[in-house]
Coordinates of C-alpha atoms in Angstrom, one line a residue:
X315 CA -6.3 -7.9 -36.8
X316 CA -9.6 -9.6 -35.8
X317 CA -10.9 -8.7 -32.4
X318 CA -10.2 -12.0 -31.1
X319 CA -6.0 -11.1 -31.9
X320 CA -6.8 -7.7 -30.0
X321 CA -8.4 -9.6 -27.3
X322 CA -5.3 -11.6 -26.5
X323 CA -3.0 -9.4 -27.0
X324 CA -4.3 -6.9 -24.6
X325 CA -4.0 -9.5 -22.1
X326 CA -0.6 -10.6 -23.1
X327 CA 2.4 -9.7 -20.7
X328 CA 4.5 -6.5 -21.6
X329 CA 8.4 -7.2 -21.5
X330 CA 9.5 -4.3 -20.0
X331 CA 13.1 -5.0 -20.8
X332 CA 12.2 -3.4 -24.5
X333 CA 10.9 -0.6 -26.3
X334 CA 11.0 2.8 -25.0
X335 CA 11.3 2.8 -21.1
X336 CA 8.3 5.8 -21.1
X337 CA 6.0 3.9 -23.3
X338 CA 6.2 0.6 -21.8
X339 CA 5.4 1.9 -18.0
X340 CA 2.9 4.9 -19.0
X341 CA 1.2 0.9 -20.7
X342 CA 2.2 -0.8 -17.9
X343 CA 0.7 1.4 -15.3
X344 CA -2.3 2.0 -16.2
X345 CA -3.9 -1.0 -15.4
X346 CA -2.0 -1.1 -12.1
X347 CA -3.4 2.9 -11.8
X348 CA -6.9 1.7 -12.4
X349 CA -6.6 -1.3 -9.7
X350 CA -5.8 0.8 -6.8
X351 CA -8.2 3.3 -8.0
X352 CA -10.6 0.5 -7.9
X353 CA -8.7 -0.6 -4.5
X354 CA -9.5 2.8 -2.9
X355 CA -12.9 2.4 -4.1
X356 CA -13.5 -0.9 -2.4
X357 CA -12.2 1.0 0.8
X358 CA -14.1 4.4 0.4
X359 CA -17.1 2.7 -0.4
X360 CA -17.0 1.1 2.8
X361 CA -16.7 3.9 4.6
X362 CA -19.5 5.4 3.1
X363 CA -21.8 2.7 3.4
X364 CA -20.4 2.7 7.4
X365 CA -20.6 6.5 7.3
X366 CA -23.8 6.9 6.1
X367 CA -25.8 3.7 7.9
X368 CA -23.9 3.6 11.4
X369 CA -24.0 5.4 14.5
X370 CA -20.6 8.2 14.8
X371 CA -19.7 5.7 17.4
X372 CA -19.2 3.0 15.0
X373 CA -17.2 5.3 12.7
X374 CA -15.1 6.3 15.1
X375 CA -13.9 2.9 16.0
X376 CA -14.0 1.8 12.3
X377 CA -11.7 5.1 12.0
X378 CA -9.2 4.7 14.8
X379 CA -8.4 1.0 14.0
X380 CA -7.3 2.3 10.3
X381 CA -3.3 2.5 11.4
X382 CA -3.4 -0.8 13.0
X383 CA -5.0 -2.8 10.4
X384 CA -2.7 -0.7 8.1
X385 CA 0.3 -2.2 9.8
X386 CA -0.1 -5.8 9.3
X387 CA -1.8 -5.1 5.3
X388 CA 1.1 -3.3 4.9
X389 CA 3.2 -6.0 6.6
X390 CA 1.8 -8.4 4.3
X391 CA 2.0 -6.0 1.1
X392 CA 6.0 -5.7 1.5
X393 CA 6.9 -9.3 1.9
X394 CA 5.0 -10.5 -1.3
X395 CA 6.2 -7.5 -3.5
X396 CA 9.8 -7.9 -2.1
X397 CA 9.3 -11.6 -2.9
X398 CA 8.3 -10.8 -6.1
X399 CA 12.0 -8.5 -6.7
X400 CA 13.7 -12.3 -7.5
X401 CA 10.2 -12.9 -9.9
X402 CA 10.8 -10.0 -11.7
X403 CA 14.8 -10.7 -11.7
X404 CA 13.6 -14.0 -13.3
X405 CA 11.6 -12.6 -16.0
X406 CA 13.9 -10.7 -17.4
X407 CA 16.4 -13.5 -17.9
X408 CA 14.2 -15.3 -19.0
X409 CA 14.4 -17.8 -17.0
X410 CA 10.7 -19.9 -16.6
X411 CA 11.9 -22.5 -14.4
X412 CA 13.5 -19.7 -12.3
X413 CA 10.1 -18.1 -11.9
X414 CA 7.8 -20.9 -11.2
X415 CA 10.0 -21.8 -8.6
X416 CA 9.8 -18.1 -7.2
X417 CA 6.1 -18.4 -6.9
X418 CA 5.8 -22.4 -5.0
X419 CA 8.5 -20.5 -2.6
X420 CA 6.3 -17.6 -2.4
X421 CA 3.5 -19.4 -1.6
X422 CA 5.5 -21.3 0.7
X423 CA 6.5 -18.0 2.6
X424 CA 3.1 -16.3 2.8
X425 CA 1.7 -19.5 4.4
X426 CA 4.0 -19.4 6.7
X427 CA 3.8 -15.5 7.3
X428 CA -0.3 -15.1 7.6
X429 CA 0.3 -18.2 9.9
X430 CA 2.6 -15.9 12.2
X431 CA 0.5 -12.5 11.9
X432 CA -3.0 -14.2 12.7
X433 CA -1.1 -15.9 15.6
X434 CA 0.8 -12.3 17.0
X435 CA -1.5 -9.6 16.4
X436 CA -5.0 -11.4 17.1
X437 CA -4.5 -11.3 20.9
X438 CA -3.0 -7.9 21.0
X439 CA -6.2 -6.5 19.9
X440 CA -6.4 -4.7 23.1
X441 CA -3.1 -3.7 23.9
X442 CA -3.0 -2.4 20.4
X443 CA -6.2 -0.3 21.7
X444 CA -5.1 0.6 24.2
X445 CA -2.0 1.8 22.8
X446 CA -3.3 4.4 20.7
X447 CA -4.9 6.0 23.2
X448 CA -8.4 3.6 23.1
X449 CA -10.1 1.5 26.3
X450 CA -13.4 0.7 27.6
X451 CA -14.0 4.3 28.9
X452 CA -14.0 5.3 24.7
X453 CA -17.3 4.5 23.4
X454 CA -15.9 4.0 20.6
X455 CA -14.0 1.1 21.8
X456 CA -16.2 -2.1 21.7
X457 CA -16.7 -1.1 18.0
X458 CA -13.0 -0.8 17.6
X459 CA -12.1 -3.8 19.0
X460 CA -14.8 -6.0 17.1
X461 CA -13.6 -5.0 13.6
X462 CA -9.8 -4.8 14.5
X463 CA -10.4 -8.6 15.4
X464 CA -12.5 -10.3 12.5
X465 CA -9.8 -8.2 9.7
X466 CA -6.6 -10.2 11.5
X467 CA -8.7 -13.4 11.9
X468 CA -9.0 -12.6 8.3
X469 CA -5.3 -11.8 6.7
X470 CA -4.6 -14.5 5.0
X471 CA -7.0 -13.5 2.0
X472 CA -5.2 -10.1 2.2
X473 CA -1.8 -12.1 2.1
X474 CA -2.7 -14.4 -1.0
X475 CA -4.2 -11.4 -3.1
X476 CA -1.5 -9.6 -3.1
X477 CA 1.2 -12.5 -3.9
X478 CA -0.9 -13.4 -6.5
X479 CA -1.2 -9.8 -7.8
X480 CA 2.8 -9.1 -7.4
X481 CA 3.4 -12.2 -9.4
X482 CA 1.8 -11.0 -12.3
X483 CA 2.9 -7.8 -12.0
X484 CA 6.8 -8.9 -12.1
X485 CA 6.2 -11.0 -15.5
X486 CA 4.1 -8.1 -16.8
X487 CA 0.6 -8.5 -16.3
X488 CA -1.1 -5.6 -14.8
X489 CA -4.3 -5.9 -16.4
X490 CA -5.3 -9.7 -15.0
X491 CA -5.4 -8.2 -11.1
X492 CA -7.3 -4.9 -12.3
X493 CA -10.4 -7.4 -13.5
X494 CA -10.0 -9.6 -11.1
X495 CA -10.5 -6.2 -8.6
X496 CA -13.2 -4.9 -9.7
X497 CA -15.6 -7.8 -9.7
X498 CA -13.8 -7.5 -6.1
X499 CA -14.9 -4.0 -5.8
X500 CA -18.3 -4.8 -6.9
X501 CA -19.0 -7.8 -4.3
X502 CA -17.6 -5.7 -1.8
X503 CA -20.3 -3.4 -2.2
X504 CA -22.7 -5.6 -2.2
X505 CA -21.2 -7.5 0.9
X506 CA -21.8 -4.4 2.4
X507 CA -25.1 -3.3 1.7
X508 CA -26.2 -6.8 2.6
X509 CA -24.5 -7.1 5.8
X510 CA -24.9 -3.7 6.9
X511 CA -27.4 -2.5 5.8
X512 CA -30.3 -5.4 5.4
X513 CA -28.5 -8.1 8.0
X514 CA -28.0 -4.9 11.0
X515 CA -24.5 -6.6 11.4
X516 CA -22.5 -3.0 11.7
X517 CA -19.2 -2.8 12.3
X518 CA -18.6 -7.1 11.9
X519 CA -20.7 -6.6 8.8
X520 CA -18.2 -4.1 7.4
X521 CA -15.4 -6.8 8.4
X522 CA -17.1 -10.1 7.0
X523 CA -17.4 -7.9 3.7
X524 CA -13.6 -6.9 2.8
X525 CA -12.2 -10.0 3.9
X526 CA -15.0 -12.2 1.9
X527 CA -14.6 -10.4 -1.7
X528 CA -10.8 -10.2 -1.0
X529 CA -10.9 -14.1 -0.6
X530 CA -13.0 -14.7 -3.9
X531 CA -10.5 -12.3 -5.2
X532 CA -7.6 -13.9 -4.5
X533 CA -9.3 -17.2 -5.5
X534 CA -10.0 -16.4 -8.6
X535 CA -6.3 -14.4 -9.5
X536 CA -5.4 -17.9 -8.3
X537 CA -7.1 -20.2 -11.0
X538 CA -7.1 -18.3 -13.9
X539 CA -3.2 -18.0 -13.5
X540 CA -3.1 -21.5 -13.6
X541 CA -5.5 -21.6 -16.4
X542 CA -3.8 -18.9 -18.8
X543 CA 0.0 -19.2 -17.8
X544 CA 0.9 -23.0 -18.8
X545 CA 4.6 -22.1 -17.7
X546 CA 3.4 -20.8 -13.9
X547 CA 1.3 -24.6 -13.5
X548 CA 3.4 -25.7 -10.8
X549 CA 4.7 -29.0 -10.0
X550 CA 5.4 -30.7 -7.1
X551 CA 9.5 -30.4 -8.0
X552 CA 9.0 -26.3 -7.7
X553 CA 8.8 -26.5 -4.0
X554 CA 11.5 -28.3 -3.2
X555 CA 13.8 -25.4 -3.1
X556 CA 17.2 -24.5 -1.6
X557 CA 17.4 -22.3 1.8
X558 CA 19.8 -20.2 -0.5
X559 CA 16.9 -19.5 -3.0
X560 CA 14.9 -19.4 -0.4
X561 CA 17.2 -16.5 1.7
X562 CA 17.2 -14.5 -1.3
X563 CA 13.4 -14.1 -1.2
X564 CA 13.1 -12.7 2.3
X565 CA 16.7 -11.1 1.5
X566 CA 13.8 -8.9 -0.5
X567 CA 10.9 -9.5 1.3
X568 CA 11.8 -9.2 4.9
X569 CA 13.3 -5.7 4.5
X570 CA 10.4 -4.2 2.6
X571 CA 7.5 -5.5 5.0
X572 CA 9.6 -3.7 7.7
X573 CA 9.6 -0.9 5.7
X574 CA 6.3 -0.8 4.8
X575 CA 5.3 -1.4 8.7
X576 CA 7.2 1.6 9.6
X577 CA 5.0 3.8 7.3
X578 CA 1.9 2.7 9.1
X579 CA 3.7 3.1 12.4
X580 CA 4.0 6.4 11.5
X581 CA 0.3 6.6 10.9
X582 CA -0.4 5.1 13.7
X583 CA 2.2 7.9 16.1
X584 CA 0.1 10.2 14.5
X585 CA -3.6 8.3 14.7
X586 CA -2.9 8.7 19.0
X587 CA -1.7 12.7 18.3
X588 CA -4.7 13.3 16.7
X589 CA -7.3 11.3 19.6
X590 CA -5.5 13.9 22.1
X591 CA -7.5 16.6 20.3
X592 CA -10.9 15.0 21.3
X593 CA -10.3 16.9 24.8
X594 CA -13.6 14.3 25.8
X595 CA -14.2 10.7 25.5
X596 CA -17.8 11.5 24.0
X597 CA -16.7 13.8 21.5
X598 CA -14.8 12.5 18.1
X599 CA -14.2 15.4 16.3
X600 CA -10.4 14.9 15.5
X601 CA -10.5 11.7 15.0
X602 CA -13.0 11.2 12.6
X603 CA -12.2 14.2 10.4
X604 CA -8.8 13.2 10.7
X605 CA -10.1 9.9 9.7
X606 CA -12.1 10.4 6.7
X607 CA -9.5 12.5 5.7
X608 CA -6.5 9.9 5.8
X609 CA -9.5 8.1 3.8
X610 CA -9.3 10.8 1.0
X611 CA -5.8 11.4 1.2
X612 CA -5.1 7.5 0.1
X613 CA -7.3 7.8 -2.6
X614 CA -5.6 10.6 -3.8
X615 CA -2.0 9.2 -3.5
X616 CA -2.9 5.8 -5.5
X617 CA -1.2 7.1 -9.1
X618 CA 2.1 7.8 -7.0
X619 CA 1.9 4.6 -5.8
X620 CA 0.7 3.2 -9.2
X621 CA 4.1 4.5 -10.7
X622 CA 6.2 2.8 -7.5
X623 CA 4.4 -0.2 -8.6
X624 CA 5.4 0.4 -12.0
X625 CA 9.0 0.5 -10.8
X626 CA 9.7 -2.1 -9.0
X627 CA 8.4 -4.6 -12.2
X628 CA 9.9 -2.8 -14.6
X629 CA 13.7 -2.1 -12.4
X630 CA 13.6 -5.9 -11.7
X631 CA 13.0 -7.0 -15.1
X632 CA 15.8 -4.7 -16.6
X633 CA 18.2 -5.5 -13.1
X634 CA 17.7 -9.5 -14.8
X635 CA 18.7 -8.7 -17.8
X636 CA 21.4 -6.1 -17.0
X637 CA 20.6 -3.4 -18.9
X638 CA 21.9 -0.2 -16.2
X639 CA 21.0 2.5 -19.2
X640 CA 17.4 1.4 -19.4
X641 CA 16.5 1.4 -15.6
X642 CA 18.0 5.3 -15.9
X643 CA 15.8 5.9 -18.7
X644 CA 12.3 4.7 -16.8
X645 CA 13.8 6.2 -13.6
X646 CA 13.6 9.6 -15.3
X647 CA 10.6 9.0 -16.9
X648 CA 8.7 7.7 -14.2
X649 CA 9.5 11.7 -12.3
X650 CA 7.9 13.0 -15.5
X651 CA 4.9 10.9 -14.9
X652 CA 5.0 11.9 -11.4
X653 CA 5.2 15.9 -11.8
X654 CA 2.3 15.4 -14.2
X655 CA -0.2 14.0 -11.5
X656 CA 1.4 16.1 -8.7
X657 CA -0.1 19.1 -10.8
X658 CA -3.6 17.7 -11.5
X659 CA -4.0 15.8 -7.8
X660 CA -2.7 18.9 -5.9
X661 CA -5.4 21.0 -7.8
X662 CA -7.9 18.5 -7.2
X663 CA -7.4 18.1 -3.3
X664 CA -6.8 21.4 -2.5
X665 CA -9.6 22.5 -4.2
X666 CA -12.1 19.6 -2.9
X667 CA -10.5 20.3 0.7
X668 CA -11.6 24.1 1.2
X669 CA -14.7 24.2 3.4
X670 CA -14.2 20.6 3.8
X671 CA -16.8 20.0 0.6
X672 CA -15.6 15.8 0.4
X673 CA -16.8 15.0 3.7
X674 CA -20.2 14.9 2.8
X675 CA -18.7 12.2 0.6
X676 CA -18.3 9.8 3.8
X677 CA -19.8 11.0 6.5
X678 CA -24.0 11.3 7.2
X679 CA -25.5 15.0 7.8
X680 CA -25.7 14.4 11.4
X681 CA -21.9 13.3 11.9
X682 CA -20.7 16.3 10.1
X683 CA -19.7 19.7 11.9
X684 CA -17.2 22.7 11.6
X685 CA -15.0 20.7 13.8
X686 CA -14.9 17.9 11.8
X687 CA -14.4 19.9 8.5
X688 CA -11.4 21.7 10.0
X689 CA -9.6 18.8 11.2
X690 CA -10.5 17.1 7.6
X691 CA -9.7 19.7 5.9
X692 CA -6.3 21.0 7.1
X693 CA -5.3 17.7 6.9
X694 CA -5.8 17.4 3.3
X695 CA -4.6 20.9 1.9
X696 CA -1.5 20.8 3.9
X697 CA -0.5 17.3 2.2
X698 CA -1.8 17.5 -1.4
X699 CA 0.4 20.4 -1.8
X700 CA 3.3 18.1 -0.9
X701 CA 2.6 15.5 -2.9
X702 CA 6.0 15.7 -5.2
X703 CA 8.2 14.5 -2.3
X704 CA 5.6 11.7 -1.7
X705 CA 5.5 10.8 -5.3
X706 CA 9.3 11.2 -5.4
X707 CA 9.5 8.9 -2.4
X708 CA 7.5 5.6 -4.0
X709 CA 10.2 5.9 -7.3
X710 CA 13.2 5.5 -5.3
X711 CA 12.2 3.5 -3.1
X712 CA 11.0 0.5 -5.1
X713 CA 13.7 1.5 -8.0
X714 CA 16.0 0.2 -5.3
X715 CA 13.9 -2.4 -4.6
X716 CA 13.7 -4.0 -8.1
X717 CA 17.9 -3.8 -8.5
X718 CA 18.3 -5.9 -5.1
X719 CA 19.0 -3.1 -2.7
X720 CA 16.3 -2.8 -0.4
X721 CA 18.6 -1.9 2.5
X722 CA 18.0 1.6 1.3
X723 CA 14.2 1.8 1.3
X724 CA 14.9 -0.1 5.2
X725 CA 17.2 2.9 6.2
X726 CA 15.0 5.5 4.8
X727 CA 11.9 3.9 6.5
X728 CA 13.3 4.1 10.1
X729 CA 14.8 7.8 9.6
X730 CA 11.1 8.5 8.6
X731 CA 9.3 6.7 11.6
X732 CA 11.9 8.5 14.2
X733 CA 11.6 12.2 12.0
X734 CA 7.5 11.2 12.1
X735 CA 7.8 10.5 16.1
X736 CA 9.8 13.6 16.7
X737 CA 7.3 16.0 15.1
X738 CA 4.6 14.2 16.3
X739 CA 6.3 14.6 19.6
X740 CA 7.7 18.2 19.2
X741 CA 6.1 20.2 17.2
X742 CA 2.6 20.8 18.7
X743 CA 4.1 21.9 22.4
X744 CA 6.3 24.1 20.3
X745 CA 3.8 25.6 18.0
X746 CA 1.9 26.2 20.9
X747 CA 3.3 25.9 24.4
X748 CA 0.1 27.1 26.5
X749 CA -2.5 24.3 24.4
X750 CA -0.9 21.7 22.8
X751 CA -4.3 20.8 21.5
X752 CA -4.6 23.8 19.9
X753 CA -5.9 24.5 16.5
X754 CA -2.8 26.3 15.6
X755 CA -0.4 22.7 16.8
X756 CA -3.2 20.5 14.6
X757 CA -2.1 22.8 11.8
X758 CA 1.2 21.9 13.0
X759 CA 1.0 18.4 13.2
X760 CA -0.3 18.1 9.5
X761 CA 2.8 19.2 8.2
X762 CA 4.2 15.5 9.6
X763 CA 3.9 13.7 6.4
X764 CA 5.6 16.0 4.3
X765 CA 8.6 16.4 6.5
X766 CA 9.2 12.6 7.2
X767 CA 8.4 12.6 3.2
X768 CA 11.5 14.5 2.9
X769 CA 14.0 12.6 5.5
X770 CA 12.8 9.5 3.8
X771 CA 14.3 10.5 0.5
X772 CA 17.2 11.9 1.8
X773 CA 18.1 8.8 3.1
X774 CA 17.3 6.9 0.2
X775 CA 19.6 9.1 -1.8
X776 CA 23.2 7.9 -1.7
X777 CA 22.0 4.7 -3.1
X778 CA 20.4 6.0 -5.8
X779 CA 23.9 8.2 -6.8
X780 CA 26.1 5.0 -5.4
X781 CA 24.0 2.1 -7.5
X782 CA 22.4 4.4 -10.5
X783 CA 23.8 7.9 -11.1
X784 CA 27.2 6.1 -11.2
X785 CA 26.8 2.7 -12.2
X786 CA 27.9 0.6 -9.4
X787 CA 25.3 -1.8 -10.0
X788 CA 27.8 -3.5 -12.7
X789 CA 29.2 -4.6 -10.2
X790 CA 26.4 -7.4 -9.2
X791 CA 25.9 -7.8 -13.5
X792 CA 29.7 -9.4 -13.5
X793 CA 29.5 -11.2 -10.2
X794 CA 26.6 -13.0 -11.6
X795 CA 28.3 -13.8 -15.0
X796 CA 31.6 -14.8 -12.7
X797 CA 28.7 -17.3 -10.7
X798 CA 27.5 -18.5 -13.7

């Protein structure tokens, strides 16, 4: 085989309905994993440049709005990921016209989603900051407001990047998004240095760099898709979709969007609780320590996220192909992969959290002290120890979504949110009634992620047992055959 043929085969979409499930999943997952790693490098590089070049108040401002930024991004990501389930089903059924119509429908829905999210959240920036405990008395408030406002204005770039990535993965192409994300990451670092270090634009520069690099990645990915895949070249007739077909997309996208947003709301609840540990508006030890801990945690979580994303396309294609046995085989294979990652990541995360050693990657020495390291390392050590629950959550949630059972991920998200709220509200006082912002109370608070993950898994267990293990998903296959 010539070099040219090898390169062409490398970019050929993977048919997830064929081959050994473990091998297919692993090959498909690796580019997704690398994409997520580069996406985290994208975020971490931003944090490092901000942390090394801006004041502690500016760093705290950027860290404080992470949850508020995350809630909108997660809603957008949930929508596009859910919409792509229909595309995966059409790909599994080898229906190219259906794939194209699904793509066109997603573009229409993404435009509407972008407009609505910006119109809703931009005017609410100040109230949202007040909601998490930030107001004009905090010297990080104005920095947080500036950063969040710019991010909300550019939300369309995130939505359309996630849209094209989801579509490509749904047809079996996980490599193209990786290559464009690598370019976007490099560009983001360059723009960060240009806007923050050279132009001295502060937190605004960090926000502008994020939006511009994401927009260029989305634009490039769309252009490549239309050039590379003839069957994805949209016609005007593809946009003439029926209400029922649009509703199929909404039925998958909206529940997953709310479920993902619920996860972000949980982070906001925890963020608000963490702010209470800074007993003075001039002190940001807890906010800074927890903030860098969350970013490092997100980086280490990427393999679990990658396995989940791979299972979304895998189960979606095999659902379209009406192959229950293969879905179950993929579910078992994904759990084996997850356990391997869990062992390695738990060791890595805990070892680099001892004495807060990873903190030096994110912050300049002037912003680091023993308290910052305590808050960062405590959060990380607890979360890393229980990553196995997170990995299982990602797998089960995406598998159920891929077989068009979005109600279970949604219910599990609601249960997780309620559990997280109760944990955050009660645990600090239960641990230390006399001082709910003590170190012991913070340690108790750090267990909120693990407990929330557990509640969420239990809420989804019935769906997995009923539809996959007991095989009741076959009724869906019979319905589609009858309708056909």
